[in-house]
Short mmCIF file of C-alpha atoms and ligand atoms in Angstrom, two decimals:
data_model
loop_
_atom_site.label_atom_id
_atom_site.label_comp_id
_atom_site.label_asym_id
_atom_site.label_seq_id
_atom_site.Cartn_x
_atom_site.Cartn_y
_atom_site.Cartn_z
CA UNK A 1 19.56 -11.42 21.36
CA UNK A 2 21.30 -11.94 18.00
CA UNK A 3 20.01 -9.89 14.98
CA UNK A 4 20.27 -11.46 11.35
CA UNK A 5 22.71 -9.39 9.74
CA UNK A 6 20.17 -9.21 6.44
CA UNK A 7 18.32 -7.11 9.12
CA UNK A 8 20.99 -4.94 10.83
CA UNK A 9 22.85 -4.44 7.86
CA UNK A 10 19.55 -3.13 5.56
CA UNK A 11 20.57 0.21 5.45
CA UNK A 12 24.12 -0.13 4.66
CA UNK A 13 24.86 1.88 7.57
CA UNK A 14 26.99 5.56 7.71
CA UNK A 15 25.50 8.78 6.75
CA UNK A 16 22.80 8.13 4.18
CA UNK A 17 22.61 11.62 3.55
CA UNK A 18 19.08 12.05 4.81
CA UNK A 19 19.76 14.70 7.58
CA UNK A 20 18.83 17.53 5.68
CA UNK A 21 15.25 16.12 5.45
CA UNK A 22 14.79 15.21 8.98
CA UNK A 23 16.56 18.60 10.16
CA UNK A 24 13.71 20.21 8.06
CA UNK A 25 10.46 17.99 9.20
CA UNK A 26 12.47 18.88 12.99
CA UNK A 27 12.40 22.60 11.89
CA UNK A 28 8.39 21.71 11.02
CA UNK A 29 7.44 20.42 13.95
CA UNK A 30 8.88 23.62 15.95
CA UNK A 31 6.82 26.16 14.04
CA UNK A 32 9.58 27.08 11.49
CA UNK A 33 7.32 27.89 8.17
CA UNK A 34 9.54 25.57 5.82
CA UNK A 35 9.11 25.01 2.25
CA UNK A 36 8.90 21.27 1.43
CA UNK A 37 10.39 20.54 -1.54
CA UNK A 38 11.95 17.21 -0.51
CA UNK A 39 9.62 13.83 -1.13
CA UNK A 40 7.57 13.32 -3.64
CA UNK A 41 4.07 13.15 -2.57
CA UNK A 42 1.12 14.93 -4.21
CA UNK A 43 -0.36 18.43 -2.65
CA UNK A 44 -3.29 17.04 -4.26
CA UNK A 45 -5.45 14.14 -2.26
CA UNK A 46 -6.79 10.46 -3.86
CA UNK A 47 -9.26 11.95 -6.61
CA UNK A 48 -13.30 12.07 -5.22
CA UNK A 49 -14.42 9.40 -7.62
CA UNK A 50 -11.47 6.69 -6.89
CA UNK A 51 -12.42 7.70 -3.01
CA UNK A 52 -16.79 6.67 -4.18
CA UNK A 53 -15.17 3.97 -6.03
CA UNK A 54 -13.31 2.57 -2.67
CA UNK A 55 -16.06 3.71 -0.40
CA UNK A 56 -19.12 1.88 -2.23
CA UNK A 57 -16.53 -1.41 -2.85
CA UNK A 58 -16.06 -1.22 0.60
CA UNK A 59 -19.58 -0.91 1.70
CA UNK A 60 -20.76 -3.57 -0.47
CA UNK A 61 -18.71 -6.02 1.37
CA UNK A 62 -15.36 -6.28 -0.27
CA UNK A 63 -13.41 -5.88 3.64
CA UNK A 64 -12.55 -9.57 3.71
CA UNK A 65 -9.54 -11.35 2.27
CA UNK A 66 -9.20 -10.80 -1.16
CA UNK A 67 -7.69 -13.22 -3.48
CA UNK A 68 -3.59 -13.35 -3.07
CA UNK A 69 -2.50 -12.73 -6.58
CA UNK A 70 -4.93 -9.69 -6.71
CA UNK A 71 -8.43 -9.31 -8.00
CA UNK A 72 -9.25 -10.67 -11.48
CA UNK A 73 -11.14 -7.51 -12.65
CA UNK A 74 -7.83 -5.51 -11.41
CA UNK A 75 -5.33 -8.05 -13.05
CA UNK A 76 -7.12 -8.21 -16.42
CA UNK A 77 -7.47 -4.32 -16.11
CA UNK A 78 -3.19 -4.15 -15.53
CA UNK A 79 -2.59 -6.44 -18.33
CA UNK A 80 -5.17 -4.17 -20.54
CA UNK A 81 -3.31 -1.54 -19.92
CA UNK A 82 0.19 -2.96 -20.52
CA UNK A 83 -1.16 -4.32 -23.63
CA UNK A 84 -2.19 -1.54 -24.83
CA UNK A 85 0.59 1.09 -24.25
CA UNK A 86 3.51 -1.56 -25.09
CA UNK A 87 2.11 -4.07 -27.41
CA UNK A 88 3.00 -6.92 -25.48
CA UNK A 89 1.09 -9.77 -25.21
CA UNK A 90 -0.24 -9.52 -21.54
CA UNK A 91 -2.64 -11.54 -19.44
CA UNK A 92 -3.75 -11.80 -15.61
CA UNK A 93 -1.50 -14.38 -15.38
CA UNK A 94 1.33 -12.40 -16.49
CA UNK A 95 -0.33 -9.53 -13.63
CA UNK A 96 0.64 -9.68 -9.20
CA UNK A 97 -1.27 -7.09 -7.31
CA UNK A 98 1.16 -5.92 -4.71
CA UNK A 99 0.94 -3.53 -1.48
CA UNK A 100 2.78 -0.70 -3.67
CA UNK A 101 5.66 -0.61 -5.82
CA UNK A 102 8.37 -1.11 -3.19
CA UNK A 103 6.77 -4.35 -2.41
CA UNK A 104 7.02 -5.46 -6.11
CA UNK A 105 10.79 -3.91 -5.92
CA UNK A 106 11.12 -6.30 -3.35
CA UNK A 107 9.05 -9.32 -4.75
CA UNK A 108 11.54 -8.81 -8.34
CA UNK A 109 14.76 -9.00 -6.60
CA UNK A 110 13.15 -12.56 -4.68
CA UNK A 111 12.66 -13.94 -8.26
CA UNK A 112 15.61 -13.05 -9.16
CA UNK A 113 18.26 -13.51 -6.83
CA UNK A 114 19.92 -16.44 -4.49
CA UNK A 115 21.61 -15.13 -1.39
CA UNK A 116 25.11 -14.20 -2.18
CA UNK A 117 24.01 -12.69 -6.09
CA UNK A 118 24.85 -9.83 -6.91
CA UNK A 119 22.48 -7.47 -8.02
CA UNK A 120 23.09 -4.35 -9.81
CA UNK A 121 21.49 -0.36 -9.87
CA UNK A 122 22.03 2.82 -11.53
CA UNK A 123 23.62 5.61 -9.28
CA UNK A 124 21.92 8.17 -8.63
CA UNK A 125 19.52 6.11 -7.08
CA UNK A 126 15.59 5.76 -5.44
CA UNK A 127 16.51 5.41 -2.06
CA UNK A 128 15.47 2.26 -0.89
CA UNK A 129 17.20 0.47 -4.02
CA UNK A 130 20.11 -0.98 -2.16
CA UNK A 131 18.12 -2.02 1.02
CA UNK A 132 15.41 -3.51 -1.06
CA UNK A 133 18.55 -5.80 -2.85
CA UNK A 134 20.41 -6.29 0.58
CA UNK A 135 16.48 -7.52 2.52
CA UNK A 136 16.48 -10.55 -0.04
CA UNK A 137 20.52 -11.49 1.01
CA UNK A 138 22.01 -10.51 -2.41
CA UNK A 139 24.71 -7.57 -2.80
CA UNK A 140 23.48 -4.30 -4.12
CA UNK A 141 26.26 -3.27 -6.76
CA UNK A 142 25.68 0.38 -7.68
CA UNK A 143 26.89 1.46 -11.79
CA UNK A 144 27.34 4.94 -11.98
CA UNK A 145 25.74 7.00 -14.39
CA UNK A 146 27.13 10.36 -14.94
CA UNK A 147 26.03 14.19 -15.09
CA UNK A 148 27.51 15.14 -18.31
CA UNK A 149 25.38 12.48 -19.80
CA UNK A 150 22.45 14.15 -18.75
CA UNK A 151 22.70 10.38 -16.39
CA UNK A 152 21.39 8.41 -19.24
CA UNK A 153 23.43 4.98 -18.79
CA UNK A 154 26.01 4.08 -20.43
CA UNK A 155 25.87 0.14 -21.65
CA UNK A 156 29.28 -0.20 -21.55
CA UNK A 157 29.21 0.72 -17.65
CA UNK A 158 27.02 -1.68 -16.88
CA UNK A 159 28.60 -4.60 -18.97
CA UNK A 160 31.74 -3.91 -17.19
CA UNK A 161 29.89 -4.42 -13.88
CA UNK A 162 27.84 -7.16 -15.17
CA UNK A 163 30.27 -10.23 -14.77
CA UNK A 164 28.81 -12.70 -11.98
CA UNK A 165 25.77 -10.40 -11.52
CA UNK A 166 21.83 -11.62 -11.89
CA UNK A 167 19.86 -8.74 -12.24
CA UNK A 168 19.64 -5.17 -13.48
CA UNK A 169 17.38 -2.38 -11.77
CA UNK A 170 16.26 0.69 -13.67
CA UNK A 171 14.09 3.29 -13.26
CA UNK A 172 12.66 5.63 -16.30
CA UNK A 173 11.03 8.07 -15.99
CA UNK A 174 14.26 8.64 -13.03
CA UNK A 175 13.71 9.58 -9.52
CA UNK A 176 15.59 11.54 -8.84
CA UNK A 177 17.06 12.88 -12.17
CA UNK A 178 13.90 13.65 -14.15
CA UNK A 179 15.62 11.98 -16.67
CA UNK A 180 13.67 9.45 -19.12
CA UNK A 181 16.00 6.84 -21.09
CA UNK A 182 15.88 7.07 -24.44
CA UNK A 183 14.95 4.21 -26.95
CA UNK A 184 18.89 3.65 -27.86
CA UNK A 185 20.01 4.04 -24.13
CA UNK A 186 17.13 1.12 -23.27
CA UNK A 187 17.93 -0.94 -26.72
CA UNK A 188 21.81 -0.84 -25.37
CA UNK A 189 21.16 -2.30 -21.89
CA UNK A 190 18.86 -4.47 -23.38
CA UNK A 191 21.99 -5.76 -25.39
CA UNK A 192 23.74 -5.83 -22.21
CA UNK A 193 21.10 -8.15 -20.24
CA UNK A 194 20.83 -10.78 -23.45
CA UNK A 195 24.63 -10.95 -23.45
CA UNK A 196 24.88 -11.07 -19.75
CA UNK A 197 21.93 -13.41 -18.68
CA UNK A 198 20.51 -10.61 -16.76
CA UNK A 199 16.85 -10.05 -15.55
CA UNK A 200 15.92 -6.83 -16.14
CA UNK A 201 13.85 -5.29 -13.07
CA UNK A 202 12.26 -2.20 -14.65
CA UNK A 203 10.62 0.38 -12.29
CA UNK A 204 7.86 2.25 -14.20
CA UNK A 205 6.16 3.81 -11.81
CA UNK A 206 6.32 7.16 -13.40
CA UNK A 207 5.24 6.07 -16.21
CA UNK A 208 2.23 8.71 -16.47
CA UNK A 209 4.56 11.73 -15.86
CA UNK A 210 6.27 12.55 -19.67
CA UNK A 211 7.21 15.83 -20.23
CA UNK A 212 9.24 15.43 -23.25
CA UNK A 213 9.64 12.65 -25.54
CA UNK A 214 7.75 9.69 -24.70
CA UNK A 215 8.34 6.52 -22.41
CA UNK A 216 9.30 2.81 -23.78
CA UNK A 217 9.11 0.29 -21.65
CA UNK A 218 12.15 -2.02 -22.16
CA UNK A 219 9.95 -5.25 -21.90
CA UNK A 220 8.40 -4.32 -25.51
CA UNK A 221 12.03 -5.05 -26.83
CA UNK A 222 12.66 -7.80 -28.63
CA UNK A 223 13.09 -11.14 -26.95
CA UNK A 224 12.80 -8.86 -23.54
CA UNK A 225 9.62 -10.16 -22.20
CA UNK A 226 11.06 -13.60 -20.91
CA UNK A 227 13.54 -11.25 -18.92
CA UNK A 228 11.74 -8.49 -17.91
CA UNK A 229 10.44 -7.94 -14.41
CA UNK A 230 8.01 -4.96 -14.55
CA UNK A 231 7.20 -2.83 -11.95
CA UNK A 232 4.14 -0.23 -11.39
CA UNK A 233 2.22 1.58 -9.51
CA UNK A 234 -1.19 3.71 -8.43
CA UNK A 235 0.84 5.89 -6.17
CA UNK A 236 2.08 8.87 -8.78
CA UNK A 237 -0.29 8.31 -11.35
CA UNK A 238 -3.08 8.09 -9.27
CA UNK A 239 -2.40 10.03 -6.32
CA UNK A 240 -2.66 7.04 -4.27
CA UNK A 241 0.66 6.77 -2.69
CA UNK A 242 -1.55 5.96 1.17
CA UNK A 243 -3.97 3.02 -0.35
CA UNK A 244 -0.40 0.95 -1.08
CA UNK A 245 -1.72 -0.56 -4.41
CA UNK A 246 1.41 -1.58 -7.00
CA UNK A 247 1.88 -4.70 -9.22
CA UNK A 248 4.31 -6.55 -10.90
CA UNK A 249 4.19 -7.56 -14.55
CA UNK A 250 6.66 -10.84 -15.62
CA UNK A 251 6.33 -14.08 -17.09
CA UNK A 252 3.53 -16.36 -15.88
CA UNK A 253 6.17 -19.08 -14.53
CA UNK A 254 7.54 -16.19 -12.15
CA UNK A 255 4.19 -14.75 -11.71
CA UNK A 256 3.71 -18.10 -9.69
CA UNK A 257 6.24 -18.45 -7.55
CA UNK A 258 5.52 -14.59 -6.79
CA UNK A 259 2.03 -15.48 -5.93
CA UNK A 260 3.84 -18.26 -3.60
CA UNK A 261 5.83 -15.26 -1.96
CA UNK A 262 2.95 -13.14 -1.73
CA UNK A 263 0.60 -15.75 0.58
CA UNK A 264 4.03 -15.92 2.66
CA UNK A 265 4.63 -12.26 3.36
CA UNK A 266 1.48 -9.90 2.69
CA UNK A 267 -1.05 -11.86 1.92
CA UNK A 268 -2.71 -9.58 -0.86
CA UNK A 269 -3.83 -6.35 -1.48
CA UNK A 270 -7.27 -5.23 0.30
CA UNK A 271 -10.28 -5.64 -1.75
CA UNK A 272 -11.50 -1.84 -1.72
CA UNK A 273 -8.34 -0.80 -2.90
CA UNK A 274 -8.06 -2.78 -5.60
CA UNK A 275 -11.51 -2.08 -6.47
CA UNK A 276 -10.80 1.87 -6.58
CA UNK A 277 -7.36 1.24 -8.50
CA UNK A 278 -9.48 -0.58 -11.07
CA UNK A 279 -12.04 1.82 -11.19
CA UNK A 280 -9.72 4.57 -11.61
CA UNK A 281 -7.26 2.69 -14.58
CA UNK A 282 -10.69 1.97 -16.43
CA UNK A 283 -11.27 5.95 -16.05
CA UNK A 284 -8.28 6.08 -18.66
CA UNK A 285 -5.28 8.95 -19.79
CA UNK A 286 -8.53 11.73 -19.11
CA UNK A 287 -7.86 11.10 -15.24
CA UNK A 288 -4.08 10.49 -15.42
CA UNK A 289 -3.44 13.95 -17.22
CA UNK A 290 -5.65 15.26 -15.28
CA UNK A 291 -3.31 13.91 -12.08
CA UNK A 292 0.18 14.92 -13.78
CA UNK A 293 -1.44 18.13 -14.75
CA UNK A 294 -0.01 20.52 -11.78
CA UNK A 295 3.51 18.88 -12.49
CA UNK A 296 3.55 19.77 -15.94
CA UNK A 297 2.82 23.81 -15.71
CA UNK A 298 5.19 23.22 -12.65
CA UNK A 299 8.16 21.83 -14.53
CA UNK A 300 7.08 24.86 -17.38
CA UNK A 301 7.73 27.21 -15.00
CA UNK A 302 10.54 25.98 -13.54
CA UNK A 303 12.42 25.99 -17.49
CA UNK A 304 11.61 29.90 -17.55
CA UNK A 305 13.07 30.75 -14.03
CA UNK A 306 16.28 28.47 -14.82
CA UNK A 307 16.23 30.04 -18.57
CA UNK A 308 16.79 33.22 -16.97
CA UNK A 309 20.21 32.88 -14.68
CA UNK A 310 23.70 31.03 -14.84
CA UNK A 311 24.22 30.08 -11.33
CA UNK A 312 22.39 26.60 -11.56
CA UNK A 313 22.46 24.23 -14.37
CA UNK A 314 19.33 21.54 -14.73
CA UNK A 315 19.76 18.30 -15.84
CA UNK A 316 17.19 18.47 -18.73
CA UNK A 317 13.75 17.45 -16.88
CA UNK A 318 11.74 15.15 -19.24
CA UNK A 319 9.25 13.54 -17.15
CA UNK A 320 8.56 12.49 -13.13
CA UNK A 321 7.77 14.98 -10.60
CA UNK A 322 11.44 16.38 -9.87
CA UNK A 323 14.21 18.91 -11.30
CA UNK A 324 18.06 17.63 -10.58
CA UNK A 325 20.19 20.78 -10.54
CA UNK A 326 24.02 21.04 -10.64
CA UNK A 327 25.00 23.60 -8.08
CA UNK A 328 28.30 23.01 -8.53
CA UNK A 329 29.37 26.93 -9.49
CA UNK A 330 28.29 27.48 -5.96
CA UNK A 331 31.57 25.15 -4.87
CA UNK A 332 29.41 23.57 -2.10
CA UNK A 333 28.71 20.13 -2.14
CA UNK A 334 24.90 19.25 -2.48
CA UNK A 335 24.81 18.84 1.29
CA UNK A 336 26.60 21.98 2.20
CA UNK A 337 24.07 23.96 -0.07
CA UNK A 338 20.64 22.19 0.81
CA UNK A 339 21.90 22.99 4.47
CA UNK A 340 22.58 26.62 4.00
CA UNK A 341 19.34 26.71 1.72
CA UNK A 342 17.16 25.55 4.75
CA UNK A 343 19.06 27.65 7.57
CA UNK A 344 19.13 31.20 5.27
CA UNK A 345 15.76 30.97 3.70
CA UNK A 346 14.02 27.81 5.22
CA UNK A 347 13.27 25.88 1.81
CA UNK A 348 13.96 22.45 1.89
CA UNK A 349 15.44 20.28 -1.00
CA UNK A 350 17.48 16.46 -0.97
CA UNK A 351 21.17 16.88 -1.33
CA UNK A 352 21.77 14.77 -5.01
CA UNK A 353 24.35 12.78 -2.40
CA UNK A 354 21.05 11.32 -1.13
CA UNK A 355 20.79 9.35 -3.87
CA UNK A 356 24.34 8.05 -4.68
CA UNK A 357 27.93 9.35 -5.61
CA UNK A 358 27.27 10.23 -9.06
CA UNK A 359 24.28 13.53 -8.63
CA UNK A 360 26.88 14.94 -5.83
CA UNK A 361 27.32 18.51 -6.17
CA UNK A 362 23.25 18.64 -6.94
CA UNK A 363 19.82 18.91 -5.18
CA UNK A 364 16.91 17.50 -6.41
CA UNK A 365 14.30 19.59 -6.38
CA UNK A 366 10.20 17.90 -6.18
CA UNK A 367 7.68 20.18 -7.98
CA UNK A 368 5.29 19.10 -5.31
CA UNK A 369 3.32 22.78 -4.04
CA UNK A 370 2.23 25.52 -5.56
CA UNK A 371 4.99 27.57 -3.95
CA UNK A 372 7.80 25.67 -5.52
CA UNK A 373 8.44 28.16 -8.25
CA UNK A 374 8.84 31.18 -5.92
CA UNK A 375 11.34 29.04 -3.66
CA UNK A 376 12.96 27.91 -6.94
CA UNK A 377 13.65 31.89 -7.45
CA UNK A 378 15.02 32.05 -4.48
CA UNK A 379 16.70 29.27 -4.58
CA UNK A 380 19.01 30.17 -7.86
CA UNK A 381 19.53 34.11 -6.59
CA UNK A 382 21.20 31.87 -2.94
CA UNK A 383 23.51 30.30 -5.58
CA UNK A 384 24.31 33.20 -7.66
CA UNK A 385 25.03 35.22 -4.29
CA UNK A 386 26.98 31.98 -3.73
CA UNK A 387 28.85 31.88 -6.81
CA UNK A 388 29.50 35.34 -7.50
CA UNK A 389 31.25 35.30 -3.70
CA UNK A 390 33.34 31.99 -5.17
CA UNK A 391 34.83 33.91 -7.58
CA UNK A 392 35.75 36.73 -5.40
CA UNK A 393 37.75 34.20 -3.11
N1 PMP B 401 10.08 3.53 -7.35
C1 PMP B 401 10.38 4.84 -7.36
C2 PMP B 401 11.37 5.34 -8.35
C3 PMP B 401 9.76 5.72 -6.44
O1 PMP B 401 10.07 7.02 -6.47
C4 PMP B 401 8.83 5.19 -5.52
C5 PMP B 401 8.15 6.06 -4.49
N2 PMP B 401 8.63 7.30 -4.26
C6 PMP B 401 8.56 3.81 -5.56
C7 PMP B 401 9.19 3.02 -6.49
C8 PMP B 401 7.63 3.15 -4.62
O2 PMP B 401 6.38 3.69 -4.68
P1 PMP B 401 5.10 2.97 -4.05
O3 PMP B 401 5.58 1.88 -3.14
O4 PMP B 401 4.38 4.04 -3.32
O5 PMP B 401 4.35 2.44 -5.21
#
């Protein structure tokens, strides 16, 4: 039988740069004693009071049907907290619970685009960016950002992209960079979107994870909020990444048509979750800190063991849960080097060509265990080895 192509052609086909990961979950599964340092998923489990939280909503009764557009305590808790932290205006009407933030990624780019539009993304890239574009029939059109920027975005990039495009995705705090825009970087593509008639699909979801600086959110700009599709989630803040609980924060007028979409494809968000996910934004920064916590002595550590060698540069790592380093010295490609990594010393971390063209030549590193800094150690002594044989060639 015939396949749509929308379907077949999700993916984008090719390498997508992803063998290094399943070679190392293969490795796993044998008995090899791997360190994971690949996805970015919490050693830590859903916090014991958001688990009470969920366990007595679900008890009480809240296992039916919930309402589509999400729970009115947990919508007017979302557009509290927007309020708050941007000074925008927000309401539950502005607020749609959705099953994670990929299925708000996915719900933006339907509000957005017509089959045929284009649809444009920073490279490097969160890796289901072009499939989410591609699953609603518009063309993913990747802008490259570039290393010796520290992959903060250049405006003029994008605007030379931006002719016969709808729609701009971004991502700050960056997987997989680490890199958070800066107010001038987010008031230029701002610029860029006015002059353009772009929407502006913002992913936020690491919005609790700020090492340095602090994070704007691009809808607070002026004359941004009629644009601006936003896009968050309980997974990294939280620790919630299994209970699926994300929203979307836009206009009210596309608010409805996403609650339209919604009773068409998922049908809501279960009741207990969104119980626990209000619960646990109502418990405040205390409980978020208290989540980002092991990420932030993590990312600490990881400045003094890169402070002390030359082999392996880092992009400077202001907030999320990862470290982007150029291994470039080393001559290997990203792939080559996350390859020889895993086979010589069994640690496992994404090749940077993972995520697009422009981090080639770097691995992204997640600060997810405890024994992350010892394989970071080892992991900058494999490239000086590396190097130091480079320049015997
Ligand atoms: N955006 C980015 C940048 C991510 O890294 C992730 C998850 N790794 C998501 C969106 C989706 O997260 P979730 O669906 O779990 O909310």
């Amino acid at each position: 039988m015939k396949l749509s192509h929308r379907i077949t052609h999700l993916t984008g086909g090719g390498s997508d740069g992803w063998d290094v990961f399943y070679r190392a979950r293969r490795m796993i599964s044998e008995g090899v004693a791997v360190t994971e340092l690949t996805i970015g998923e919490h050693d830590i489990g859903t916090h014991p009071s958001i688990l009470d939280a969920m366990n007595a909503s679900a008890v009480g009764g809240h296992t039916g049907y919930a309402m589509v557009p999400g729970t009115a305590l947990l919508r007017d808790t979302v557009a509290a907290r927007v309020q708050t932290r941007t000074g925008v205006p927000t309401t539950r009407d502005n607020v749609l619970i959705t099953p994670g933030g990929q299925a708000a990624l996915f719900a933006a780019h339907s509000a957005a685009c017509d089959y045929g539009d284009t649809a444009l993304y920073l490279d490097p890239y969160y890796a289901t960016y072009p499939g989410t574009i591609r699953g609603v029939g518009a063309i993913a059109k990747a802008v490259r950002t570039r290393a010796e920027d520290a992959f903060q975005p250049r405006a003029a990039d994008i605007d030379a992209a931006a002719h016969g495009a709808v729609s701009l995705l971004i991502n700050t705090p960056n997987n997989p960079t680490g890199v958070i825009y800066s107010r001038e970087t987010l008031e230029s593509i701002a610029e860029v979107c006015k002059r353009r008639d772009l929407w502006l699909i913002s992913d936020e979801v690491y919005d609790t994870q700020v090492w340095e600086g602090g994070h704007v959110s691009p809808r607070a700009l002026p004359d941004m909020a009629e644009r601006t599709l936003v896009v968050g989630s309980m997974s990294k803040s939280h620790a919630m990444t299994g209970s699926r609980c994300g929203w979307i924060v836009a206009p009210a007028e596309v608010i409805g048509h996403l609650i339209n979409l919604a009773t068409h494809t998922t049908y809501g968000v279960p009741g207990f979750i969104q119980d626990a996910a209000s619960f646990a934004l109502s418990s405040g920064r205390e409980l978020e800190d208290e989540i980002s916590e092991p990420f932030r002595r993590r990312r600490a550590l990881a400045s003094g063991i890169l402070g002390r060698q030359n082999a392996v540069t880092m992009i400077p790592s202001q907030g999320a849960m990862y470290l982007m380093l150029d291994i470039r010295a080393t001559g290997l490609t990203g792939e080559a080097f996350a390859n020889a990594l895993l086979d010589s010393h069994h640690i496992a971390v994404m090749p940077g060509e993972s995520f697009g063209r422009a981090a080639a030549g770097h691995v992204r590193v997640a600060m997810t265990i405890e024994a992350f800094a010892a394989a970071l150690s080892t992991l900058c002594q494999f490239a000086s080895v590396l190097s130091e044989q480079r320049a015997f060639e």
